[in-house]
mmCIF file of C-alpha atoms in Angstrom:
data_model
loop_
_atom_site.group_PDB
_atom_site.id
_atom_site.type_symbol
_atom_site.label_atom_id
_atom_site.label_comp_id
_atom_site.label_asym_id
_atom_site.label_seq_id
_atom_site.Cartn_x
_atom_site.Cartn_y
_atom_site.Cartn_z
ATOM 1 C CA MET A 870 119.329 101.070 122.988
ATOM 2 C CA ALA A 871 115.996 102.827 122.046
ATOM 3 C CA HIS A 872 115.944 105.131 118.758
ATOM 4 C CA GLY A 873 113.774 107.764 120.703
ATOM 5 C CA LYS A 874 113.605 108.767 124.268
ATOM 6 C CA ASP A 875 110.001 107.447 124.495
ATOM 7 C CA ILE A 876 107.108 105.804 122.619
ATOM 8 C CA LYS A 877 104.232 107.992 121.255
ATOM 9 C CA ILE A 878 101.259 106.122 119.590
ATOM 10 C CA ILE A 879 99.039 108.187 117.446
ATOM 11 C CA CYS A 880 96.250 107.192 114.993
ATOM 12 C CA GLY A 881 93.915 108.428 112.256
ATOM 13 C CA ASN A 882 90.339 107.677 111.828
ATOM 14 C CA SER A 883 90.428 104.509 110.164
ATOM 15 C CA ASN A 884 90.392 102.109 113.256
ATOM 16 C CA ILE A 885 90.514 103.848 116.504
ATOM 17 C CA PRO A 886 89.391 100.924 118.582
ATOM 18 C CA PHE A 887 92.250 98.893 117.290
ATOM 19 C CA ALA A 888 94.700 101.651 118.284
ATOM 20 C CA GLU A 889 93.299 101.917 121.652
ATOM 21 C CA ASP A 890 93.545 98.095 122.175
ATOM 22 C CA VAL A 891 97.419 98.298 121.106
ATOM 23 C CA CYS A 892 98.007 100.990 123.534
ATOM 24 C CA ARG A 893 96.247 98.872 126.466
ATOM 25 C CA ASN A 894 98.500 95.993 125.609
ATOM 26 C CA ILE A 895 101.539 98.086 125.870
ATOM 27 C CA GLY A 896 100.403 100.066 128.838
ATOM 28 C CA LEU A 897 100.394 103.634 127.247
ATOM 29 C CA ARG A 898 97.819 106.144 126.464
ATOM 30 C CA LEU A 899 96.953 106.872 122.990
ATOM 31 C CA GLY A 900 98.436 110.108 121.799
ATOM 32 C CA SER A 901 96.036 113.128 121.530
ATOM 33 C CA THR A 902 95.459 114.336 117.962
ATOM 34 C CA ASN A 903 92.740 116.109 115.743
ATOM 35 C CA VAL A 904 92.283 114.667 112.398
ATOM 36 C CA THR A 905 89.448 116.730 110.782
ATOM 37 C CA THR A 906 88.436 117.970 107.373
ATOM 38 C CA PHE A 907 87.999 121.465 106.058
ATOM 39 C CA SER A 908 84.705 122.446 104.495
ATOM 40 C CA ASP A 909 85.966 121.324 100.953
ATOM 41 C CA GLY A 910 87.109 117.970 102.190
ATOM 42 C CA GLU A 911 90.700 118.686 102.613
ATOM 43 C CA ILE A 912 92.241 116.799 105.666
ATOM 44 C CA ALA A 913 93.529 118.770 108.489
ATOM 45 C CA VAL A 914 95.843 117.230 111.231
ATOM 46 C CA SER A 915 96.897 118.723 114.586
ATOM 47 C CA LEU A 916 99.210 117.030 117.216
ATOM 48 C CA ASN A 917 98.042 118.044 120.618
ATOM 49 C CA GLU A 918 101.277 117.066 122.354
ATOM 50 C CA THR A 919 104.972 117.218 121.695
ATOM 51 C CA VAL A 920 106.603 114.341 119.836
ATOM 52 C CA ARG A 921 110.193 115.971 119.637
ATOM 53 C CA GLY A 922 112.725 113.112 119.854
ATOM 54 C CA SER A 923 110.148 110.348 120.492
ATOM 55 C CA ASP A 924 109.740 107.227 118.701
ATOM 56 C CA VAL A 925 106.274 107.855 116.825
ATOM 57 C CA PHE A 926 103.966 105.002 115.689
ATOM 58 C CA ILE A 927 101.162 105.997 113.514
ATOM 59 C CA ILE A 928 98.465 103.213 113.366
ATOM 60 C CA GLN A 929 96.097 103.633 110.452
ATOM 61 C CA SER A 930 94.574 100.913 108.295
ATOM 62 C CA THR A 931 94.187 101.875 104.695
ATOM 63 C CA CYS A 932 90.608 100.511 104.490
ATOM 64 C CA THR A 933 87.377 102.064 103.290
ATOM 65 C CA PRO A 934 87.513 105.161 102.722
ATOM 66 C CA ILE A 935 90.943 104.203 101.512
ATOM 67 C CA ASN A 936 92.088 107.465 99.888
ATOM 68 C CA ASP A 937 90.902 109.438 102.914
ATOM 69 C CA ASN A 938 92.698 107.018 105.217
ATOM 70 C CA LEU A 939 95.832 107.021 103.147
ATOM 71 C CA MET A 940 96.075 110.660 103.061
ATOM 72 C CA GLU A 941 95.304 111.008 106.759
ATOM 73 C CA MET A 942 98.386 108.913 107.283
ATOM 74 C CA LEU A 943 100.766 110.755 105.029
ATOM 75 C CA ILE A 944 99.759 114.055 106.459
ATOM 76 C CA MET A 945 100.331 112.765 109.974
ATOM 77 C CA VAL A 946 103.692 111.520 109.003
ATOM 78 C CA ASP A 947 104.687 115.001 107.724
ATOM 79 C CA ALA A 948 103.282 116.571 110.870
ATOM 80 C CA CYS A 949 105.498 114.353 113.131
ATOM 81 C CA LYS A 950 108.640 114.648 111.264
ATOM 82 C CA ARG A 951 108.190 118.587 111.080
ATOM 83 C CA ALA A 952 107.649 118.399 114.855
ATOM 84 C CA SER A 953 111.164 116.821 115.184
ATOM 85 C CA ALA A 954 110.053 113.192 116.063
ATOM 86 C CA SER A 955 113.081 110.971 116.295
ATOM 87 C CA ARG A 956 111.527 108.326 114.031
ATOM 88 C CA VAL A 957 108.236 107.730 112.544
ATOM 89 C CA THR A 958 106.828 104.157 111.830
ATOM 90 C CA CYS A 959 103.608 103.723 109.911
ATOM 91 C CA VAL A 960 101.786 100.797 111.491
ATOM 92 C CA VAL A 961 99.310 99.844 108.675
ATOM 93 C CA PRO A 962 97.481 96.611 109.911
ATOM 94 C CA TYR A 963 95.623 96.577 106.386
ATOM 95 C CA PHE A 964 97.646 97.621 103.413
ATOM 96 C CA GLY A 965 95.276 98.854 100.828
ATOM 97 C CA TYR A 966 96.117 98.971 96.982
ATOM 98 C CA ALA A 967 98.308 95.710 97.646
ATOM 99 C CA ARG A 968 96.343 93.906 94.899
ATOM 100 C CA GLN A 969 97.585 96.105 92.137
ATOM 101 C CA ASP A 970 101.094 94.841 92.603
ATOM 102 C CA ARG A 971 102.099 93.969 88.896
ATOM 103 C CA LYS A 972 101.143 94.843 85.296
ATOM 104 C CA ALA A 973 98.496 92.287 84.510
ATOM 105 C CA LYS A 974 97.874 93.848 81.145
ATOM 106 C CA ALA A 975 99.119 96.661 79.000
ATOM 107 C CA ARG A 976 99.000 100.294 80.530
ATOM 108 C CA ASP A 977 98.083 99.134 83.851
ATOM 109 C CA PRO A 978 99.491 101.005 86.885
ATOM 110 C CA ILE A 979 101.375 99.391 89.825
ATOM 111 C CA SER A 980 99.585 101.130 92.461
ATOM 112 C CA ALA A 981 101.160 99.152 95.364
ATOM 113 C CA LYS A 982 104.479 100.612 94.348
ATOM 114 C CA LEU A 983 103.208 104.104 94.141
ATOM 115 C CA VAL A 984 101.700 104.028 97.659
ATOM 116 C CA ALA A 985 105.136 102.780 98.917
ATOM 117 C CA ASN A 986 106.785 105.790 97.125
ATOM 118 C CA LEU A 987 104.144 108.085 98.817
ATOM 119 C CA ILE A 988 104.822 106.595 102.361
ATOM 120 C CA THR A 989 108.512 106.820 101.975
ATOM 121 C CA SER A 990 108.399 110.402 100.436
ATOM 122 C CA ALA A 991 106.189 111.706 103.372
ATOM 123 C CA GLY A 992 109.004 110.809 105.624
ATOM 124 C CA SER A 993 108.278 107.322 107.204
ATOM 125 C CA ASP A 994 111.215 105.609 108.539
ATOM 126 C CA ARG A 995 109.808 102.047 108.557
ATOM 127 C CA VAL A 996 106.485 100.327 107.922
ATOM 128 C CA LEU A 997 105.007 97.732 110.192
ATOM 129 C CA THR A 998 102.003 95.675 108.564
ATOM 130 C CA MET A 999 100.275 92.310 108.420
ATOM 131 C CA ASP A 1000 99.720 89.712 105.783
ATOM 132 C CA LEU A 1001 100.419 91.855 102.710
ATOM 133 C CA HIS A 1002 98.369 90.483 99.741
ATOM 134 C CA ALA A 1003 101.788 90.001 97.872
ATOM 135 C CA ALA A 1004 105.009 89.493 99.730
ATOM 136 C CA GLN A 1005 107.017 91.017 97.031
ATOM 137 C CA ILE A 1006 105.438 94.423 98.032
ATOM 138 C CA GLN A 1007 108.046 94.538 100.888
ATOM 139 C CA GLY A 1008 110.634 95.120 98.162
ATOM 140 C CA PHE A 1009 108.772 98.242 96.876
ATOM 141 C CA PHE A 1010 109.899 100.135 99.771
ATOM 142 C CA ASP A 1011 113.272 101.653 100.178
ATOM 143 C CA ILE A 1012 112.735 101.554 104.016
ATOM 144 C CA PRO A 1013 112.209 98.586 106.268
ATOM 145 C CA VAL A 1014 109.119 96.664 106.214
ATOM 146 C CA ASP A 1015 108.098 94.205 108.791
ATOM 147 C CA ASN A 1016 105.233 91.991 107.582
ATOM 148 C CA LEU A 1017 103.575 90.139 110.420
ATOM 149 C CA HIS A 1018 101.634 86.868 110.025
ATOM 150 C CA GLY A 1019 98.191 86.517 111.381
ATOM 151 C CA ALA A 1020 98.175 82.881 111.062
ATOM 152 C CA PRO A 1021 99.196 81.940 114.730
ATOM 153 C CA ILE A 1022 96.008 83.791 115.790
ATOM 154 C CA PHE A 1023 93.969 81.524 113.839
ATOM 155 C CA VAL A 1024 95.931 78.407 114.657
ATOM 156 C CA ASP A 1025 95.334 78.955 118.332
ATOM 157 C CA HIS A 1026 91.628 79.676 117.863
ATOM 158 C CA PHE A 1027 91.031 76.469 115.661
ATOM 159 C CA HIS A 1028 93.240 74.180 117.661
ATOM 160 C CA LYS A 1029 90.933 75.021 120.613
ATOM 161 C CA LYS A 1030 87.774 74.751 118.575
ATOM 162 C CA PHE A 1031 88.632 71.447 117.202
ATOM 163 C CA LYS A 1032 90.156 69.989 120.121
ATOM 164 C CA GLY A 1033 88.811 66.461 120.791
ATOM 165 C CA LYS A 1034 87.289 66.202 117.359
ATOM 166 C CA GLY A 1035 90.026 64.168 115.674
ATOM 167 C CA MET A 1036 92.245 66.425 113.550
ATOM 168 C CA GLU A 1037 92.636 63.504 110.940
ATOM 169 C CA ASN A 1038 89.125 64.463 109.780
ATOM 170 C CA ILE A 1039 90.163 68.262 109.132
ATOM 171 C CA ILE A 1040 91.916 69.589 106.061
ATOM 172 C CA VAL A 1041 93.037 73.007 105.118
ATOM 173 C CA VAL A 1042 92.029 74.222 101.636
ATOM 174 C CA SER A 1043 93.269 77.129 99.646
ATOM 175 C CA PRO A 1044 90.121 78.819 97.801
ATOM 176 C CA ASP A 1045 92.259 79.496 94.648
ATOM 177 C CA ILE A 1046 95.661 78.760 93.118
ATOM 178 C CA GLY A 1047 97.104 82.346 94.164
ATOM 179 C CA SER A 1048 96.774 81.602 97.808
ATOM 180 C CA VAL A 1049 98.379 78.057 97.963
ATOM 181 C CA ALA A 1050 101.608 79.248 99.394
ATOM 182 C CA ARG A 1051 99.953 80.975 102.280
ATOM 183 C CA ALA A 1052 97.605 78.032 102.896
ATOM 184 C CA ARG A 1053 100.355 75.497 102.785
ATOM 185 C CA ALA A 1054 102.251 77.565 105.603
ATOM 186 C CA PHE A 1055 98.911 77.531 107.546
ATOM 187 C CA ALA A 1056 98.251 73.985 106.959
ATOM 188 C CA LEU A 1057 101.952 73.034 108.354
ATOM 189 C CA LYS A 1058 101.223 75.290 111.611
ATOM 190 C CA MET A 1059 97.866 73.418 112.038
ATOM 191 C CA GLY A 1060 99.635 70.023 111.250
ATOM 192 C CA LEU A 1061 96.928 69.314 108.541
ATOM 193 C CA GLY A 1062 96.874 68.382 104.943
ATOM 194 C CA LEU A 1063 96.195 70.618 102.150
ATOM 195 C CA ALA A 1064 93.534 70.739 99.164
ATOM 196 C CA ILE A 1065 93.380 73.340 96.471
ATOM 197 C CA VAL A 1066 90.389 74.677 94.533
ATOM 198 C CA ASP A 1067 91.265 75.354 91.067
ATOM 199 C CA LYS A 1068 88.687 77.795 89.460
ATOM 200 C CA ARG A 1069 88.840 78.445 85.647
ATOM 201 C CA ARG A 1070 86.313 79.410 82.877
ATOM 202 C CA GLU A 1071 86.689 76.967 79.916
ATOM 203 C CA LYS A 1072 85.141 79.396 77.393
ATOM 204 C CA ALA A 1073 83.748 82.814 77.344
ATOM 205 C CA ASN A 1074 80.235 83.328 78.753
ATOM 206 C CA GLN A 1075 80.339 80.099 80.368
ATOM 207 C CA ALA A 1076 80.206 79.251 84.161
ATOM 208 C CA GLU A 1077 83.429 78.601 86.024
ATOM 209 C CA VAL A 1078 84.519 75.155 86.667
ATOM 210 C CA MET A 1079 85.721 74.350 90.112
ATOM 211 C CA ASN A 1080 88.321 71.537 90.186
ATOM 212 C CA ILE A 1081 89.167 70.255 93.567
ATOM 213 C CA ILE A 1082 92.901 69.205 93.906
ATOM 214 C CA GLY A 1083 93.002 66.685 96.719
ATOM 215 C CA SER A 1084 90.281 64.717 98.682
ATOM 216 C CA VAL A 1085 87.891 66.450 101.048
ATOM 217 C CA GLU A 1086 85.192 63.836 101.125
ATOM 218 C CA GLY A 1087 83.703 63.513 104.613
ATOM 219 C CA LYS A 1088 86.055 66.071 106.121
ATOM 220 C CA THR A 1089 85.701 69.307 107.827
ATOM 221 C CA VAL A 1090 87.266 71.892 105.754
ATOM 222 C CA LEU A 1091 89.130 74.865 106.870
ATOM 223 C CA MET A 1092 89.672 77.575 104.149
ATOM 224 C CA TYR A 1093 92.489 80.181 104.749
ATOM 225 C CA ASP A 1094 93.233 83.301 102.785
ATOM 226 C CA ASP A 1095 94.685 86.729 103.364
ATOM 227 C CA MET A 1096 91.570 88.824 102.704
ATOM 228 C CA VAL A 1097 87.882 88.509 101.819
ATOM 229 C CA ASP A 1098 86.534 91.325 99.823
ATOM 230 C CA THR A 1099 83.254 90.686 97.974
ATOM 231 C CA ALA A 1100 83.317 86.964 99.417
ATOM 232 C CA GLY A 1101 82.226 85.680 95.750
ATOM 233 C CA SER A 1102 85.329 83.454 95.401
ATOM 234 C CA LEU A 1103 85.018 81.957 98.921
ATOM 235 C CA CYS A 1104 81.503 81.260 98.921
ATOM 236 C CA GLU A 1105 81.871 79.571 95.329
ATOM 237 C CA ALA A 1106 84.700 77.540 96.598
ATOM 238 C CA ALA A 1107 82.812 76.372 99.707
ATOM 239 C CA ASN A 1108 79.837 75.284 97.424
ATOM 240 C CA ALA A 1109 82.113 73.407 95.187
ATOM 241 C CA LEU A 1110 83.603 71.761 98.133
ATOM 242 C CA VAL A 1111 80.410 70.483 99.474
ATOM 243 C CA GLN A 1112 78.563 69.825 96.255
ATOM 244 C CA ASN A 1113 81.564 68.287 94.163
ATOM 245 C CA GLY A 1114 83.941 67.386 96.802
ATOM 246 C CA GLY A 1115 81.595 65.916 99.380
ATOM 247 C CA ALA A 1116 83.001 68.041 102.391
ATOM 248 C CA LYS A 1117 81.185 67.764 105.575
ATOM 249 C CA GLU A 1118 81.351 71.216 106.773
ATOM 250 C CA ILE A 1119 83.100 74.420 105.951
ATOM 251 C CA TYR A 1120 85.106 76.909 108.295
ATOM 252 C CA ALA A 1121 87.003 80.007 106.820
ATOM 253 C CA CYS A 1122 89.431 82.522 108.281
ATOM 254 C CA ALA A 1123 91.215 85.390 106.632
ATOM 255 C CA SER A 1124 93.503 88.199 108.179
ATOM 256 C CA HIS A 1125 91.453 91.065 106.758
ATOM 257 C CA GLY A 1126 87.645 91.294 106.421
ATOM 258 C CA VAL A 1127 87.306 93.894 103.709
ATOM 259 C CA LEU A 1128 83.662 92.951 103.257
ATOM 260 C CA SER A 1129 82.476 95.270 100.440
ATOM 261 C CA GLY A 1130 79.265 95.246 98.512
ATOM 262 C CA GLU A 1131 76.813 92.247 99.399
ATOM 263 C CA SER A 1132 79.701 90.165 100.869
ATOM 264 C CA VAL A 1133 77.887 89.798 104.305
ATOM 265 C CA GLU A 1134 74.764 88.682 102.561
ATOM 266 C CA ARG A 1135 76.674 86.083 100.516
ATOM 267 C CA ILE A 1136 78.248 84.761 103.634
ATOM 268 C CA ASN A 1137 74.992 84.483 105.464
ATOM 269 C CA ASN A 1138 73.496 82.569 102.555
ATOM 270 C CA SER A 1139 76.482 80.176 101.890
ATOM 271 C CA VAL A 1140 77.535 76.805 103.239
ATOM 272 C CA VAL A 1141 80.099 78.323 105.493
ATOM 273 C CA LYS A 1142 79.435 77.606 108.887
ATOM 274 C CA GLU A 1143 81.753 80.257 110.432
ATOM 275 C CA ILE A 1144 84.263 82.647 109.133
ATOM 276 C CA VAL A 1145 86.945 84.159 111.399
ATOM 277 C CA PHE A 1146 88.785 87.521 110.731
ATOM 278 C CA SER A 1147 91.211 89.689 112.723
ATOM 279 C CA ASP A 1148 90.343 93.148 113.732
ATOM 280 C CA THR A 1149 92.762 94.865 111.290
ATOM 281 C CA ILE A 1150 89.668 96.469 109.807
ATOM 282 C CA PRO A 1151 86.663 98.013 111.622
ATOM 283 C CA HIS A 1152 83.811 95.300 111.510
ATOM 284 C CA GLU A 1153 80.730 97.457 111.753
ATOM 285 C CA ARG A 1154 79.495 96.136 108.324
ATOM 286 C CA SER A 1155 79.404 92.554 109.703
ATOM 287 C CA LYS A 1156 76.950 93.469 112.498
ATOM 288 C CA GLY A 1157 73.948 91.202 112.314
ATOM 289 C CA SER A 1158 75.831 88.146 110.984
ATOM 290 C CA GLU A 1159 76.108 85.137 113.426
ATOM 291 C CA LYS A 1160 78.587 83.463 110.996
ATOM 292 C CA ILE A 1161 81.251 86.127 111.130
ATOM 293 C CA LYS A 1162 83.676 86.168 114.165
ATOM 294 C CA TYR A 1163 86.575 88.394 115.136
ATOM 295 C CA LEU A 1164 90.025 87.744 116.846
ATOM 296 C CA THR A 1165 92.040 90.682 117.916
ATOM 297 C CA ALA A 1166 95.680 91.260 116.382
ATOM 298 C CA ALA A 1167 96.255 94.022 118.986
ATOM 299 C CA PRO A 1168 98.490 91.982 121.289
ATOM 300 C CA LEU A 1169 100.703 90.891 118.137
ATOM 301 C CA PHE A 1170 101.203 94.534 117.011
ATOM 302 C CA ALA A 1171 101.770 95.604 120.588
ATOM 303 C CA GLU A 1172 104.567 93.397 120.874
ATOM 304 C CA ALA A 1173 106.176 94.280 117.698
ATOM 305 C CA ILE A 1174 105.960 97.996 118.647
ATOM 306 C CA LYS A 1175 107.775 97.400 121.832
ATOM 307 C CA ARG A 1176 110.367 95.420 120.107
ATOM 308 C CA THR A 1177 111.026 97.943 117.418
ATOM 309 C CA PHE A 1178 111.310 100.621 119.976
ATOM 310 C CA GLU A 1179 113.819 98.597 122.197
ATOM 311 C CA GLU A 1180 115.696 97.562 118.952
ATOM 312 C CA VAL A 1181 115.022 93.911 119.742
ATOM 313 C CA SER A 1182 114.506 91.164 116.959
ATOM 314 C CA ILE A 1183 110.828 90.582 116.082
ATOM 315 C CA SER A 1184 111.695 87.608 114.082
ATOM 316 C CA THR A 1185 110.097 85.170 116.606
ATOM 317 C CA LEU A 1186 106.642 86.964 115.787
ATOM 318 C CA PHE A 1187 106.859 85.423 112.321
ATOM 319 C CA ARG A 1188 107.034 81.997 113.476
#
């Protein structure tokens, strides 16, 4: 039995085209809201239609400007709860602050836990996201969290791309040690072998040494990660795979294209032939780059939203 009388989908300003695409896949109209700012920068939210008794889904990626987008989402949750929504789900395609998930050194904050507390305290009943940077962040919440996987989107894309080219000459590579588990799962879905780039600095003020665990010589490499921010590690790993490992060509994919700083320029000047992202983050920054492609994650989120409303298992979407 559905949790609310109907579905209402609203969004903030972070990624309106994505929210509209999700609604098209469900067959609904995006809810009418006004999310503006006062003259001093304070965020103002107005719901232009009733949400009383509805199952409300707020679609908002916490990407740049992350603090504004996060605050918009929190205020929208509060507005919906005070308007007597039956249930409020925060749909966060890209979950910001996820890299600060532990104390790396003394007196460090654990910002991911703080954000989890904020979302819960605002009144959200559950969270729907994709490819958290650290899977343990699900445990930071005291409410249900569904962490979708973007890998199937890329598996379908690259199976079609490499069809007829001989899969035995293709290998999946993790760009760093921290992404090994994620890359291994992707390699299993692709039916390919796995190699790892181990990056370390032997001494202070010396260049980093790239050690390649596994053979990539003469092979087409497919690098997989959850996100690309500055693209420094990705491009350095790609260069090492070609120069040190003898790789034939490099392709890459990641769920979230953060693309801050000079990332687009780095990708354009790198040996990477093509890099594919999902559209969880707006891709205005990548305009003009022929190497960067996007695949939509809207159908995946649309299906998850429908199943959540209908109280049907979404475990099949994780496979």
